[in-house]
Amino acid sequence: MYYKFSGFSQRLVGATAAAAYTPQGLKPIVSTESSAPVFGTSKLASDLPATDSFLSNNKVPDLQKIFQKADGLPVHLKRGVPDKLLYRTTMALTIGGTIYCLIALYMASQPRQQ
């Protein structure tokens, strides 16, 4: 025998198997139509035009040359001025945030004057 919680009497009452497995009277959504196959609309690689943007030249060998060069620079500074600007901005914000936190802790540790 199956049981379900009755919202009216606030007790367990006897129920059918389908009613017991759907809480609080919610009915499962049953689709009567069959869904389309997931991969049915994909194109073959030979059917795609060669002018698509994702089929452009491969940049990986160029980037490998840049990043594998033995010039003594760390990886996060290998690409020049933009990397240096981002690195220095991040360091400035980190140092500024640390100083701000220390000032806030110092001010919070002082008793209030009345």
PDB file of C-alpha atoms in Angstrom:
ATOM      1  CA  MET A   1       0.000   0.000   0.000  1.00  0.00           C
ATOM      2  CA  TYR A   2       1.163   3.517  -0.775  1.00  0.00           C
ATOM      3  CA  TYR A   3       0.806   6.598   1.364  1.00  0.00           C
ATOM      4  CA  LYS A   4       0.923  10.323   0.751  1.00  0.00           C
ATOM      5  CA  PHE A   5       0.731  13.398   2.950  1.00  0.00           C
ATOM      6  CA  SER A   6      -2.694  15.002   3.071  1.00  0.00           C
ATOM      7  CA  GLY A   7      -2.589  18.800   3.233  1.00  0.00           C
ATOM      8  CA  PHE A   8      -6.143  18.891   4.589  1.00  0.00           C
ATOM      9  CA  SER A   9      -5.825  16.480   7.521  1.00  0.00           C
ATOM     10  CA  GLN A  10      -2.039  16.903   7.986  1.00  0.00           C
ATOM     11  CA  ARG A  11      -1.631  13.114   8.138  1.00  0.00           C
ATOM     12  CA  LEU A  12      -0.591  10.237   5.949  1.00  0.00           C
ATOM     13  CA  VAL A  13      -3.454   8.764   3.979  1.00  0.00           C
ATOM     14  CA  GLY A  14      -3.660   5.818   1.630  1.00  0.00           C
ATOM     15  CA  ALA A  15      -3.067   6.546  -2.034  1.00  0.00           C
ATOM     16  CA  THR A  16      -2.365   4.966  -5.380  1.00  0.00           C
ATOM     17  CA  ALA A  17       1.201   4.449  -6.572  1.00  0.00           C
ATOM     18  CA  ALA A  18       1.021   7.344  -9.028  1.00  0.00           C
ATOM     19  CA  ALA A  19      -0.367   9.750  -6.418  1.00  0.00           C
ATOM     20  CA  ALA A  20       2.225   8.688  -3.844  1.00  0.00           C
ATOM     21  CA  TYR A  21       5.152   9.452  -6.152  1.00  0.00           C
ATOM     22  CA  THR A  22       3.953  12.943  -7.129  1.00  0.00           C
ATOM     23  CA  PRO A  23       4.299  15.186  -4.069  1.00  0.00           C
ATOM     24  CA  GLN A  24       1.493  17.574  -3.159  1.00  0.00           C
ATOM     25  CA  GLY A  25      -0.575  16.652  -6.183  1.00  0.00           C
ATOM     26  CA  LEU A  26       1.944  17.786  -8.799  1.00  0.00           C
ATOM     27  CA  LYS A  27       1.575  15.748 -11.937  1.00  0.00           C
ATOM     28  CA  PRO A  28       4.579  14.777 -14.029  1.00  0.00           C
ATOM     29  CA  ILE A  29       4.808  16.338 -17.463  1.00  0.00           C
ATOM     30  CA  VAL A  30       4.550  13.615 -20.060  1.00  0.00           C
ATOM     31  CA  SER A  31       5.340  14.565 -23.623  1.00  0.00           C
ATOM     32  CA  THR A  32       3.271  12.753 -26.223  1.00  0.00           C
ATOM     33  CA  GLU A  33       5.515  13.878 -29.100  1.00  0.00           C
ATOM     34  CA  SER A  34       8.859  12.309 -29.729  1.00  0.00           C
ATOM     35  CA  SER A  35      11.704  14.781 -29.562  1.00  0.00           C
ATOM     36  CA  ALA A  36      13.948  15.426 -32.538  1.00  0.00           C
ATOM     37  CA  PRO A  37      17.299  13.675 -32.518  1.00  0.00           C
ATOM     38  CA  VAL A  38      19.987  15.786 -30.918  1.00  0.00           C
ATOM     39  CA  PHE A  39      22.577  15.271 -33.607  1.00  0.00           C
ATOM     40  CA  GLY A  40      20.152  15.191 -36.531  1.00  0.00           C
ATOM     41  CA  THR A  41      20.750  18.820 -37.545  1.00  0.00           C
ATOM     42  CA  SER A  42      24.534  18.910 -37.398  1.00  0.00           C
ATOM     43  CA  LYS A  43      26.521  19.514 -40.573  1.00  0.00           C
ATOM     44  CA  LEU A  44      29.399  17.470 -41.816  1.00  0.00           C
ATOM     45  CA  ALA A  45      32.784  19.189 -41.946  1.00  0.00           C
ATOM     46  CA  SER A  46      32.886  18.739 -45.709  1.00  0.00           C
ATOM     47  CA  ASP A  47      29.569  20.636 -46.093  1.00  0.00           C
ATOM     48  CA  LEU A  48      30.827  23.783 -44.347  1.00  0.00           C
ATOM     49  CA  PRO A  49      32.146  26.653 -46.447  1.00  0.00           C
ATOM     50  CA  ALA A  50      35.868  27.331 -46.107  1.00  0.00           C
ATOM     51  CA  THR A  51      35.294  31.033 -45.328  1.00  0.00           C
ATOM     52  CA  ASP A  52      33.924  30.475 -41.812  1.00  0.00           C
ATOM     53  CA  SER A  53      35.681  32.458 -39.113  1.00  0.00           C
ATOM     54  CA  PHE A  54      36.590  29.434 -37.031  1.00  0.00           C
ATOM     55  CA  LEU A  55      38.445  27.898 -39.962  1.00  0.00           C
ATOM     56  CA  SER A  56      40.916  30.775 -40.228  1.00  0.00           C
ATOM     57  CA  ASN A  57      44.655  30.399 -39.732  1.00  0.00           C
ATOM     58  CA  ASN A  58      45.905  28.662 -36.616  1.00  0.00           C
ATOM     59  CA  LYS A  59      47.451  31.032 -34.042  1.00  0.00           C
ATOM     60  CA  VAL A  60      48.783  28.331 -31.721  1.00  0.00           C
ATOM     61  CA  PRO A  61      52.229  27.935 -33.361  1.00  0.00           C
ATOM     62  CA  ASP A  62      52.784  31.701 -33.199  1.00  0.00           C
ATOM     63  CA  LEU A  63      51.828  31.832 -29.530  1.00  0.00           C
ATOM     64  CA  GLN A  64      54.040  28.829 -28.798  1.00  0.00           C
ATOM     65  CA  LYS A  65      56.997  30.691 -30.286  1.00  0.00           C
ATOM     66  CA  ILE A  66      56.290  33.699 -28.055  1.00  0.00           C
ATOM     67  CA  PHE A  67      55.751  31.789 -24.823  1.00  0.00           C
ATOM     68  CA  GLN A  68      58.547  29.230 -25.263  1.00  0.00           C
ATOM     69  CA  LYS A  69      61.232  31.819 -26.024  1.00  0.00           C
ATOM     70  CA  ALA A  70      64.031  31.664 -23.432  1.00  0.00           C
ATOM     71  CA  ASP A  71      64.277  35.387 -22.666  1.00  0.00           C
ATOM     72  CA  GLY A  72      64.060  35.222 -18.853  1.00  0.00           C
ATOM     73  CA  LEU A  73      60.623  36.867 -18.615  1.00  0.00           C
ATOM     74  CA  PRO A  74      57.816  35.202 -16.656  1.00  0.00           C
ATOM     75  CA  VAL A  75      54.911  33.873 -18.712  1.00  0.00           C
ATOM     76  CA  HIS A  76      52.505  36.557 -17.528  1.00  0.00           C
ATOM     77  CA  LEU A  77      54.755  39.301 -19.005  1.00  0.00           C
ATOM     78  CA  LYS A  78      55.747  37.693 -22.337  1.00  0.00           C
ATOM     79  CA  ARG A  79      53.346  39.633 -24.597  1.00  0.00           C
ATOM     80  CA  GLY A  80      54.739  43.099 -23.904  1.00  0.00           C
ATOM     81  CA  VAL A  81      53.075  46.365 -22.865  1.00  0.00           C
ATOM     82  CA  PRO A  82      49.482  45.117 -22.330  1.00  0.00           C
ATOM     83  CA  ASP A  83      50.728  42.383 -19.983  1.00  0.00           C
ATOM     84  CA  LYS A  84      52.930  44.830 -18.080  1.00  0.00           C
ATOM     85  CA  LEU A  85      50.035  47.271 -17.730  1.00  0.00           C
ATOM     86  CA  LEU A  86      47.703  44.570 -16.398  1.00  0.00           C
ATOM     87  CA  TYR A  87      50.363  43.240 -14.048  1.00  0.00           C
ATOM     88  CA  ARG A  88      51.220  46.656 -12.606  1.00  0.00           C
ATOM     89  CA  THR A  89      47.541  47.601 -12.249  1.00  0.00           C
ATOM     90  CA  THR A  90      46.859  44.351 -10.398  1.00  0.00           C
ATOM     91  CA  MET A  91      49.832  44.884  -8.089  1.00  0.00           C
ATOM     92  CA  ALA A  92      48.797  48.496  -7.375  1.00  0.00           C
ATOM     93  CA  LEU A  93      45.232  47.435  -6.540  1.00  0.00           C
ATOM     94  CA  THR A  94      46.525  44.633  -4.323  1.00  0.00           C
ATOM     95  CA  ILE A  95      48.852  46.912  -2.384  1.00  0.00           C
ATOM     96  CA  GLY A  96      46.175  49.621  -2.145  1.00  0.00           C
ATOM     97  CA  GLY A  97      43.603  47.117  -0.894  1.00  0.00           C
ATOM     98  CA  THR A  98      46.011  45.772   1.711  1.00  0.00           C
ATOM     99  CA  ILE A  99      46.764  49.276   2.998  1.00  0.00           C
ATOM    100  CA  TYR A 100      43.038  50.092   3.079  1.00  0.00           C
ATOM    101  CA  CYS A 101      42.297  46.913   5.069  1.00  0.00           C
ATOM    102  CA  LEU A 102      45.054  47.684   7.561  1.00  0.00           C
ATOM    103  CA  ILE A 103      43.736  51.239   8.050  1.00  0.00           C
ATOM    104  CA  ALA A 104      40.184  49.907   8.492  1.00  0.00           C
ATOM    105  CA  LEU A 105      41.400  47.365  11.078  1.00  0.00           C
ATOM    106  CA  TYR A 106      43.326  50.057  12.943  1.00  0.00           C
ATOM    107  CA  MET A 107      40.285  52.360  13.009  1.00  0.00           C
ATOM    108  CA  ALA A 108      38.028  49.502  14.154  1.00  0.00           C
ATOM    109  CA  SER A 109      40.410  48.600  16.988  1.00  0.00           C
ATOM    110  CA  GLN A 110      40.389  52.124  18.486  1.00  0.00           C
ATOM    111  CA  PRO A 111      37.701  52.899  21.070  1.00  0.00           C
ATOM    112  CA  ARG A 112      35.185  55.567  20.126  1.00  0.00           C
ATOM    113  CA  GLN A 113      35.576  58.885  21.871  1.00  0.00           C
ATOM    114  CA  GLN A 114      32.380  60.305  23.331  1.00  0.00           C
TER     115      GLN A 114
END
